[in-house]
Coordinates of C-alpha atoms (C1' of nucleotides) in Angstrom, one line a residue:
Chain A
M1 CA 5.7 283.7 35.6
L2 CA 6.8 287.1 35.6
D3 CA 10.6 288.0 38.1
T4 CA 10.3 290.5 40.3
T5 CA 13.4 291.9 39.8
P6 CA 14.2 292.2 36.0
A7 CA 16.8 294.7 36.9
V8 CA 19.3 293.2 39.0
A9 CA 19.2 289.4 36.8
T10 CA 22.4 290.2 35.5
L11 CA 24.0 291.5 38.5
P12 CA 25.7 289.7 42.0
P13 CA 23.0 289.1 44.3
A14 CA 24.7 291.5 46.4
A15 CA 23.1 294.3 44.0
I16 CA 19.6 293.4 45.1
H17 CA 18.0 295.6 45.3
H18 CA 14.6 294.7 44.6
G19 CA 12.4 291.2 47.0
R20 CA 12.2 291.4 50.7
L21 CA 14.5 293.0 53.2
A22 CA 16.9 290.2 53.1
G23 CA 18.0 291.8 49.2
I24 CA 19.0 294.9 50.5
P25 CA 22.4 296.0 48.8
A26 CA 26.1 295.8 49.7
G27 CA 27.3 296.4 46.8
A28 CA 26.8 300.0 44.9
A29 CA 27.3 302.2 47.8
T30 CA 27.8 305.7 47.6
D31 CA 30.1 308.0 49.5
L32 CA 27.9 310.1 51.2
E33 CA 27.4 306.3 53.3
G34 CA 30.6 306.0 53.6
L35 CA 30.9 309.0 56.1
L36 CA 27.4 308.7 57.6
A37 CA 27.7 305.0 58.6
G38 CA 30.2 306.2 61.2
L39 CA 27.4 307.9 63.1
A40 CA 25.9 304.4 63.6
P41 CA 22.7 306.1 62.9
Q42 CA 19.4 305.0 63.7
R43 CA 17.9 302.2 61.3
R44 CA 14.1 302.5 60.2
R45 CA 12.4 300.7 58.0
L46 CA 9.5 300.7 55.8
E47 CA 6.7 299.1 54.7
A48 CA 5.6 300.5 51.1
R49 CA 3.0 302.8 51.1
E50 CA 4.2 304.1 54.7
Y51 CA 5.4 307.3 55.7
L52 CA 8.4 308.3 56.5
F53 CA 7.2 311.9 57.7
R54 CA 4.4 314.0 56.7
A55 CA 4.6 318.2 55.9
G56 CA 4.3 319.8 59.5
Q57 CA 5.6 317.2 61.4
P58 CA 8.3 318.5 63.5
R59 CA 11.5 318.1 61.4
H60 CA 14.7 316.9 64.4
S61 CA 16.5 314.4 61.4
L62 CA 17.5 314.0 57.8
F63 CA 17.6 310.7 56.6
F64 CA 19.7 309.1 53.9
I65 CA 17.8 305.7 51.7
H66 CA 19.8 303.0 52.4
A67 CA 17.3 300.6 50.1
G68 CA 13.8 301.5 48.2
F69 CA 12.2 303.9 46.7
F70 CA 10.4 306.8 48.1
K71 CA 8.4 309.9 46.7
T72 CA 7.6 313.3 47.8
C73 CA 4.9 315.4 47.7
I74 CA 3.8 318.3 48.4
L75 CA -0.2 319.5 48.9
S76 CA -0.9 323.3 49.0
E77 CA -4.0 324.5 50.6
D78 CA -7.3 324.1 48.6
G79 CA -6.2 320.1 47.9
R80 CA -3.6 319.9 44.5
E81 CA -1.4 317.6 45.2
K82 CA 2.2 317.3 43.2
I83 CA 5.0 314.5 43.5
T84 CA 8.2 316.1 43.6
G85 CA 10.4 314.2 43.2
F86 CA 10.9 309.9 43.3
R87 CA 13.5 309.0 45.0
M88 CA 16.4 307.0 45.1
R89 CA 18.8 304.8 47.4
G90 CA 21.7 307.7 48.1
E91 CA 19.5 309.6 48.7
L92 CA 18.7 312.4 51.5
L93 CA 15.4 313.5 52.8
G94 CA 14.3 316.2 54.6
I95 CA 17.0 319.0 53.5
D96 CA 14.2 320.8 51.7
S97 CA 13.2 321.6 54.9
L98 CA 16.7 322.4 56.5
D99 CA 15.6 325.8 57.8
M100 CA 12.7 324.7 59.5
P101 CA 10.9 324.0 62.5
C102 CA 8.9 321.5 60.6
Y103 CA 9.5 319.1 57.9
T104 CA 7.6 321.5 54.3
C105 CA 6.1 317.9 52.5
D106 CA 5.7 314.0 52.7
A107 CA 8.1 312.2 52.1
V108 CA 6.3 308.2 51.7
A109 CA 8.0 304.8 50.9
L110 CA 6.8 303.4 46.8
D111 CA 8.1 300.0 48.4
F112 CA 10.2 298.1 51.8
G113 CA 12.8 301.0 52.5
E114 CA 15.4 301.9 55.4
V115 CA 16.8 304.5 55.6
W116 CA 18.9 306.4 58.3
E117 CA 18.6 309.1 60.3
L118 CA 21.0 311.7 61.0
P119 CA 19.6 313.6 64.0
T120 CA 20.5 317.9 62.1
A121 CA 21.5 318.4 65.9
R122 CA 24.0 315.6 65.6
L123 CA 25.6 316.2 62.8
H124 CA 26.2 320.2 63.3
T125 CA 28.3 318.3 66.8
D126 CA 29.8 314.9 65.1
L127 CA 30.3 316.3 61.4
P128 CA 30.8 320.1 60.9
E129 CA 32.7 319.2 57.1
F130 CA 29.3 316.9 56.1
H131 CA 27.6 321.6 55.6
E132 CA 29.1 321.4 52.6
R133 CA 27.9 318.2 50.8
L134 CA 24.9 318.9 52.9
T135 CA 24.9 322.4 50.0
A136 CA 25.5 320.9 46.8
L137 CA 23.2 318.8 48.0
L138 CA 21.0 321.5 47.5
A139 CA 21.8 323.2 45.4
S140 CA 21.9 320.3 43.2
E141 CA 18.0 319.1 44.0
I142 CA 17.7 322.7 42.7
R143 CA 19.2 322.0 39.2
R144 CA 18.1 318.6 38.9
D145 CA 14.0 320.3 39.3
W146 CA 14.7 323.6 37.0
S147 CA 15.9 320.7 34.9
W148 CA 12.2 319.7 35.2
M149 CA 10.6 322.6 34.9
L150 CA 12.4 322.6 32.1
A151 CA 11.5 319.4 30.3
L152 CA 8.1 319.4 31.9
A153 CA 7.6 323.4 30.3
T154 CA 9.4 322.1 26.8
L155 CA 8.1 318.0 25.8
N156 CA 5.5 317.0 25.1
A157 CA 3.4 314.1 26.9
E158 CA 5.9 311.7 25.6
Q159 CA 8.7 313.1 25.3
R160 CA 8.2 313.6 29.2
V161 CA 7.8 310.0 30.2
I162 CA 11.0 309.1 27.6
T163 CA 12.8 311.7 29.9
F164 CA 11.8 310.1 32.7
L165 CA 12.7 306.7 32.0
L166 CA 15.9 307.9 31.0
D167 CA 16.8 309.3 34.0
L168 CA 15.4 306.9 35.9
A169 CA 17.4 304.7 33.9
S170 CA 21.2 306.8 34.8
R171 CA 20.5 307.3 38.2
L172 CA 19.4 303.2 38.4
E173 CA 23.1 302.5 35.9
R174 CA 24.9 304.9 38.8
L175 CA 23.7 302.6 41.1
G176 CA 25.1 300.2 40.1
F177 CA 22.4 297.9 38.6
S178 CA 21.0 297.6 34.7
A179 CA 19.9 300.3 32.3
R180 CA 18.1 298.6 30.9
D181 CA 15.6 296.2 33.1
L182 CA 13.3 298.7 34.8
L183 CA 11.2 298.5 37.6
L184 CA 8.9 301.2 37.8
R185 CA 8.0 301.7 41.8
M186 CA 4.7 303.9 41.3
T187 CA 1.2 303.4 39.7
R188 CA 0.5 305.5 36.4
A189 CA -1.8 307.9 38.0
E190 CA 1.9 308.7 40.5
L191 CA 4.1 309.1 37.4
G192 CA 1.4 311.2 35.6
N193 CA 1.1 313.4 39.0
F194 CA 5.4 313.8 38.8
L195 CA 4.7 314.7 34.9
A196 CA 2.1 317.0 34.6
L197 CA 0.0 313.7 32.4
Q198 CA -2.6 312.1 33.3
L199 CA -2.7 308.4 34.6
E200 CA -4.2 307.8 30.5
T201 CA -2.2 309.6 28.8
V202 CA 1.2 307.9 30.3
T203 CA -0.8 305.0 29.6
R204 CA -1.1 305.7 25.8
A205 CA 3.0 307.3 25.3
L206 CA 4.2 304.3 27.1
S207 CA 1.6 302.1 24.2
R208 CA 3.3 304.0 22.0
L209 CA 6.9 303.9 22.9
Q210 CA 6.3 300.2 22.6
A211 CA 4.8 299.9 19.6
Q212 CA 7.3 301.9 18.1
G213 CA 9.8 299.0 19.3
L214 CA 11.3 301.3 21.6
I215 CA 10.5 299.9 24.8
D216 CA 8.5 296.3 26.3
V217 CA 6.3 297.2 28.2
Q218 CA 4.9 294.6 30.8
R219 CA 2.7 297.1 33.5
R220 CA 4.9 297.5 35.8
A221 CA 8.0 296.7 34.8
V222 CA 9.8 298.6 31.0
R223 CA 12.7 296.8 29.4
I224 CA 14.8 299.3 26.8
D225 CA 15.0 298.6 23.7
D226 CA 16.5 300.9 22.0
A227 CA 17.5 304.0 23.7
D228 CA 19.4 306.6 20.8
G229 CA 15.8 305.7 19.7
L230 CA 14.3 307.5 22.2
R231 CA 16.5 310.1 22.4
R232 CA 15.7 310.6 18.5
L233 CA 12.2 311.7 19.5
L234 CA 13.7 314.0 22.2
M235 CA 15.1 316.1 19.5
E236 CA 11.5 316.3 18.2
P237 CA 10.0 319.9 17.3
R238 CA 7.8 319.6 20.0
Chain B
M1 CA 1.5 359.6 29.7
L2 CA 1.9 356.6 31.3
D3 CA 4.1 356.8 34.9
T4 CA 6.7 354.5 34.8
T5 CA 6.9 353.9 38.6
P6 CA 3.1 353.8 39.6
A7 CA 4.0 350.4 42.0
V8 CA 5.4 353.7 44.6
A9 CA 3.5 356.5 43.7
T10 CA 2.1 356.7 47.3
L11 CA 5.5 355.6 48.9
P12 CA 8.2 358.1 50.1
P13 CA 11.0 358.7 47.6
A14 CA 12.9 357.0 50.0
A15 CA 11.5 353.8 48.1
I16 CA 10.9 353.2 44.6
H17 CA 12.8 351.3 43.0
H18 CA 11.9 352.4 39.3
G19 CA 13.5 355.5 37.3
R20 CA 16.9 355.3 36.6
L21 CA 19.2 354.7 38.9
A22 CA 19.8 357.8 40.6
G23 CA 16.4 356.5 42.7
I24 CA 18.1 353.5 44.3
P25 CA 16.0 351.9 47.1
A26 CA 16.5 353.5 50.3
G27 CA 14.5 352.0 51.6
A28 CA 12.9 348.4 52.3
A29 CA 16.4 347.0 53.7
T30 CA 16.9 343.0 54.0
D31 CA 18.4 342.1 57.1
L32 CA 20.9 340.6 54.4
E33 CA 21.8 343.8 52.8
G34 CA 23.6 344.9 56.6
L35 CA 25.5 341.7 56.8
L36 CA 26.9 342.0 53.2
A37 CA 27.6 345.3 53.7
G38 CA 29.7 344.9 55.9
L39 CA 31.6 343.0 53.5
A40 CA 32.0 346.1 50.9
P41 CA 31.6 344.6 48.8
Q42 CA 32.5 345.5 44.2
R43 CA 29.0 346.9 42.8
R44 CA 28.1 346.3 40.2
R45 CA 25.5 348.2 37.6
L46 CA 24.3 346.8 34.3
E47 CA 21.4 348.1 31.9
A48 CA 18.5 346.6 31.0
R49 CA 18.8 343.2 29.1
E50 CA 22.7 343.2 30.5
Y51 CA 24.1 339.3 31.6
L52 CA 25.5 338.9 35.3
F53 CA 26.3 335.6 33.9
R54 CA 26.3 333.0 31.5
A55 CA 26.2 329.4 32.0
G56 CA 29.0 327.9 31.4
Q57 CA 31.2 330.8 32.8
P58 CA 33.8 330.3 35.7
R59 CA 32.4 330.0 38.7
H60 CA 33.4 333.0 41.8
S61 CA 31.0 335.0 43.7
L62 CA 27.6 335.2 44.7
F63 CA 25.4 338.9 44.4
F64 CA 23.8 340.2 45.6
I65 CA 20.9 341.9 44.3
H66 CA 20.5 345.7 45.8
A67 CA 18.6 346.5 42.6
G68 CA 15.9 346.3 39.5
F69 CA 15.1 342.8 38.2
F70 CA 16.4 339.9 36.8
K71 CA 15.7 336.8 35.6
T72 CA 17.0 333.8 35.3
C73 CA 16.9 331.1 33.2
I74 CA 18.8 327.7 31.4
L75 CA 18.6 326.3 28.3
S76 CA 19.6 322.5 26.9
E77 CA 21.8 320.9 24.8
D78 CA 18.8 321.6 22.0
G79 CA 18.3 324.6 22.8
R80 CA 14.9 324.7 25.0
E81 CA 14.9 327.9 27.0
K82 CA 13.4 327.9 30.1
I83 CA 13.2 331.3 32.5
T84 CA 13.8 330.2 36.0
G85 CA 12.9 333.3 37.8
F86 CA 12.4 336.5 38.2
R87 CA 14.3 337.7 41.1
M88 CA 14.9 341.2 43.0
R89 CA 16.3 343.2 45.8
G90 CA 16.8 341.3 48.5
E91 CA 17.8 338.0 46.7
L92 CA 20.9 336.2 46.2
L93 CA 22.0 335.2 42.3
G94 CA 24.2 332.0 41.7
I95 CA 23.4 330.3 45.3
D96 CA 22.2 327.6 42.5
S97 CA 25.5 326.4 41.6
L98 CA 27.5 327.2 44.7
D99 CA 29.0 323.5 44.9
M100 CA 30.2 323.8 40.4
P101 CA 32.8 325.7 39.5
C102 CA 31.2 327.5 37.1
Y103 CA 27.7 329.0 36.1
T104 CA 25.1 326.6 35.5
C105 CA 22.0 329.4 34.2
D106 CA 22.1 333.4 33.0
A107 CA 21.7 335.6 34.8
V108 CA 19.9 338.4 32.7
A109 CA 19.0 342.1 34.1
L110 CA 15.5 343.1 33.0
D111 CA 15.9 346.5 34.3
F112 CA 19.0 349.1 35.3
G113 CA 20.0 347.2 38.7
E114 CA 22.8 347.1 41.1
V115 CA 24.3 344.3 42.4
W116 CA 27.0 343.6 44.7
E117 CA 29.5 340.8 44.4
L118 CA 30.2 338.4 46.8
P119 CA 33.7 336.6 46.3
T120 CA 32.7 332.9 47.7
A121 CA 36.2 332.5 48.8
R122 CA 35.4 336.3 50.7
L123 CA 32.6 334.5 52.4
H124 CA 34.1 331.7 53.5
T125 CA 36.8 333.0 55.7
D126 CA 34.9 336.5 56.6
L127 CA 31.6 335.1 57.3
P128 CA 31.6 332.5 58.1
E129 CA 28.2 332.5 60.2
F130 CA 27.0 332.7 55.6
H131 CA 27.2 329.7 55.4
E132 CA 23.8 328.8 58.1
R133 CA 21.5 331.5 56.0
L134 CA 23.3 329.7 53.2
T135 CA 21.9 326.4 54.2
A136 CA 18.4 328.6 54.5
L137 CA 18.1 330.2 51.3
L138 CA 18.8 326.8 48.9
A139 CA 15.8 325.5 50.9
S140 CA 13.6 327.9 50.7
E141 CA 14.6 327.9 46.9
I142 CA 13.8 324.8 46.2
R143 CA 10.9 324.9 48.3
R144 CA 9.9 327.9 46.3
D145 CA 10.7 326.2 42.5
W146 CA 8.5 323.1 44.1
S147 CA 5.0 325.0 44.6
W148 CA 5.8 326.6 40.8
M149 CA 6.1 323.5 40.1
L150 CA 2.6 322.3 41.8
A151 CA 1.1 325.3 39.9
L152 CA 2.3 325.4 36.6
A153 CA 0.4 321.4 37.0
T154 CA -2.4 322.0 38.0
L155 CA -3.7 325.7 37.5
N156 CA -5.4 327.0 34.5
A157 CA -3.7 329.7 32.3
E158 CA -5.5 332.4 33.7
Q159 CA -4.8 330.5 37.7
R160 CA -1.3 330.4 36.4
V161 CA -1.1 334.2 35.3
I162 CA -3.8 335.0 38.4
T163 CA -0.5 333.6 41.1
F164 CA 1.8 335.4 39.6
L165 CA 0.4 338.6 40.3
L166 CA -0.2 338.1 43.5
D167 CA 2.9 336.4 44.3
L168 CA 4.6 339.1 42.4
A169 CA 2.4 342.3 44.7
S170 CA 3.4 340.1 48.0
R171 CA 6.9 339.9 47.5
L172 CA 7.6 344.4 46.7
E173 CA 4.7 344.6 49.2
R174 CA 6.9 343.3 51.6
L175 CA 9.9 344.9 50.0
G176 CA 7.7 348.4 51.5
F177 CA 6.4 348.4 47.5
S178 CA 2.5 349.0 46.6
A179 CA 0.9 346.2 46.3
R180 CA -1.9 346.9 44.2
D181 CA 0.1 348.4 41.4
L182 CA 2.8 346.3 39.7
L183 CA 4.7 346.8 36.7
L184 CA 5.6 343.8 35.2
R185 CA 9.9 343.9 34.4
M186 CA 9.0 341.2 32.4
T187 CA 7.5 341.1 28.3
R188 CA 3.9 338.1 28.1
A189 CA 7.2 336.5 25.8
E190 CA 9.3 336.4 29.1
L191 CA 6.1 336.5 31.6
G192 CA 4.8 333.0 29.3
N193 CA 8.2 331.1 29.6
F194 CA 8.2 331.9 33.1
L195 CA 4.3 329.8 33.5
A196 CA 5.1 327.3 30.8
L197 CA 2.6 329.5 28.2
Q198 CA 2.8 330.4 25.0
L199 CA 2.6 334.8 25.3
E200 CA -0.9 335.1 23.7
T201 CA -2.0 333.0 26.0
V202 CA -0.9 335.6 28.6
T203 CA -2.5 338.3 27.0
R204 CA -5.6 337.0 27.2
A205 CA -5.6 335.7 30.7
L206 CA -4.9 339.2 31.2
S207 CA -7.8 340.9 29.1
R208 CA -10.1 338.2 30.7
L209 CA -9.6 338.9 34.5
Q210 CA -9.6 343.6 33.2
A211 CA -12.5 341.9 31.7
Q212 CA -14.0 340.4 34.9
G213 CA -13.2 344.3 36.4
L214 CA -10.3 342.3 39.0
I215 CA -6.8 344.4 37.6
D216 CA -5.9 346.9 35.0
V217 CA -3.5 346.2 32.6
Q218 CA -1.8 349.4 31.0
R219 CA 0.7 347.3 28.7
R220 CA 3.1 346.7 31.9
A221 CA 1.6 348.5 34.1
V222 CA -1.0 346.6 36.3
R223 CA -3.5 347.3 39.0
I224 CA -5.0 345.0 41.3
D225 CA -8.6 346.3 42.0
D226 CA -9.6 342.9 43.2
A227 CA -6.9 340.5 44.9
D228 CA -9.3 338.4 46.8
G229 CA -11.8 337.9 43.4
L230 CA -8.3 337.3 42.2
R231 CA -8.1 334.6 45.0
R232 CA -11.5 333.3 44.6
L233 CA -10.9 332.0 41.4
L234 CA -7.7 330.5 42.1
M235 CA -10.2 328.2 44.4
E236 CA -11.8 326.7 41.2
P237 CA -11.9 323.3 39.5
R238 CA -9.8 324.1 37.1
Chain C
dC1 C1' 7.1 360.3 10.8
dG2 C1' 8.6 356.0 9.5
dT3 C1' 10.5 351.7 11.8
dT4 C1' 10.4 348.5 15.4
dG5 C1' 9.5 345.9 19.2
dG6 C1' 6.2 344.6 21.7
dC7 C1' 0.7 343.6 22.8
dT8 C1' -3.8 342.2 21.8
dT9 C1' -7.1 339.6 19.5
dG10 C1' -9.4 335.9 16.1
dA11 C1' -9.9 331.9 14.1
dT12 C1' -8.8 327.6 13.1
dA13 C1' -5.6 322.7 14.8
dC14 C1' -4.5 319.8 18.2
dG15 C1' -3.1 316.9 21.8
dC16 C1' -4.1 316.1 26.1
dC17 C1' -8.0 316.0 29.7
dT18 C1' -12.8 313.8 30.6
dC19 C1' -15.3 310.5 30.6
dA20 C1' -16.7 305.4 30.7
dA21 C1' -16.1 300.4 30.2
dT22 C1' -12.5 296.6 29.3
dG23 C1' -8.3 293.5 30.9
dC24 C1' -5.2 292.3 33.7
dT25 C1' -3.6 290.2 38.1
dA26 C1' -2.1 289.2 42.5
dG27 C1' -4.5 288.5 46.5
dT28 C1' -8.4 286.1 49.0
dG29 C1' -11.8 283.3 51.2
dG30 C1' -14.2 279.2 50.4
Chain D
dC1 C1' -7.9 274.6 43.3
dC2 C1' -10.6 278.2 42.2
dA3 C1' -14.1 281.7 41.2
dC4 C1' -14.3 286.7 43.3
dT5 C1' -12.7 290.9 43.8
dA6 C1' -9.9 295.0 44.4
dG7 C1' -6.6 297.9 42.1
dC8 C1' -4.3 299.4 38.7
dA9 C1' -3.4 299.4 33.4
dT10 C1' -5.6 300.0 29.0
dT11 C1' -8.2 301.3 25.3
dG12 C1' -11.7 304.2 22.4
dA13 C1' -15.1 308.2 22.0
dG14 C1' -15.1 312.9 22.5
dG15 C1' -14.7 317.5 24.3
dC16 C1' -12.5 321.5 26.0
dG17 C1' -8.4 324.2 26.7
dT18 C1' -4.5 325.8 24.8
dA19 C1' -0.8 326.0 20.6
dT20 C1' -0.4 328.1 16.6
dC21 C1' -0.9 330.4 12.7
dA22 C1' -2.7 335.7 10.8
dA23 C1' -3.3 340.2 11.6
dG24 C1' -3.4 344.9 13.2
dC25 C1' -2.7 347.6 17.2
dC26 C1' 0.0 350.0 20.0
dA27 C1' 3.7 353.5 22.1
dA28 C1' 8.6 354.0 21.8
dC29 C1' 12.8 355.5 19.0
dG30 C1' 16.3 357.2 15.6

DNA sequence: CGTTGGCTTGATACGCCTCAATGCTAGTGG
DNA sequence: CCACTAGCATTGAGGCGTATCAAGCCAACG
């Protein structure tokens, strides 16, 4: 039987971020969390595929992700869609529309999730020092986006998938989870959308990496067997 | 003889942003400009291809573009490069590294240029209300990046070039210049880099659009003859 | 007037997309 | 407990769009 929590098999129960709501992680708190907890924010739980907000809805709050995985995506007038990022615990949703009356992207839970609602009005009055943090978060989102733009423009399909896996691994590790055992919360189609590839191409890339013995793929469960081998492939011309 | 200022042929001399330094534009000021002029900032002039700053250099200032065109680009460890944007009068350079001790991208003048140096320390003390503006600028840079990520991921070569031309036209128009007569300040290679295409592909796309009578290309001078025709091509599947 | 950097065009190759079929897993209801 | 189903993932075959390589062109400049 496939364990649904491969990423945390070796970690204390407190670190479990998978499983149902009982398993809300207590460990691996970010420093942001302590700051925001002082506001006693409204908490909101979401089910898989539930929208936290949609582009166009009036915006009054930011949301701190306390548990779960989210995607943010934008939609053009003619229906083209792009996932702009996969967001996890410790990140904020809604900062891209801080200066707007309405949200400018959709935020969707990929799994269950819990967010803390942070009305921007209250942030202003109760937590003025937070403004500084917000600037830093905005700037780092820009750098992150640029870095993905670079990756999508200069790497081939296999290299993009590798970049995604290594990025996910390092983010999970920073939260206290295993950097070897990943559980992808998104479909191949969503991954392809984010990486500007077709879902079949993602599948093929994963299969090829597995054939080379670098990773092990069991549908959404990916084990990284040879991170250095993956990094070596990133160095190749294209 | 090719006029080097085709974009402004029908505009008053004050609006000329091309030509040599004598032609620094007086018109089309952004509201930011008035705010910043009060600081009596240090001015700096740059020649074509001159670096305003490079990634890794200690960062103390933002720069307001008073005249000229710039590109910002990032470089990966293994030498892959990506132009993250072309910046013009009224925009700020350096906001992406606001929270860092060093710049995280290169900023290069594509032509002559004049910038106003804004030491962040002074901004804090002398212009506290600017913080709000900065947040808005950061958020809108994120949305702009996302919008380009969408374009690069979902449009074909020709459509990307069209999107670039229409975007440039509208930005120039907002500054008070012609939206029909564009003068590209970047090489085909730079344009290709930005659009995630090879320079030959950019050339071919421009040639094809010209063959359809939608634009007229004379090297860097591009005249938009049928903007609606261009927009119609954007709607097609891909 | 030669040189240089940038632009254009052509021929060919190749990586990814597209379309189609099959497989796998989890969930559902008999 | 076992069909049955629905959704997602995998694999294959073939076509297409862009990259690559190569040659020639053009304008600017010393």
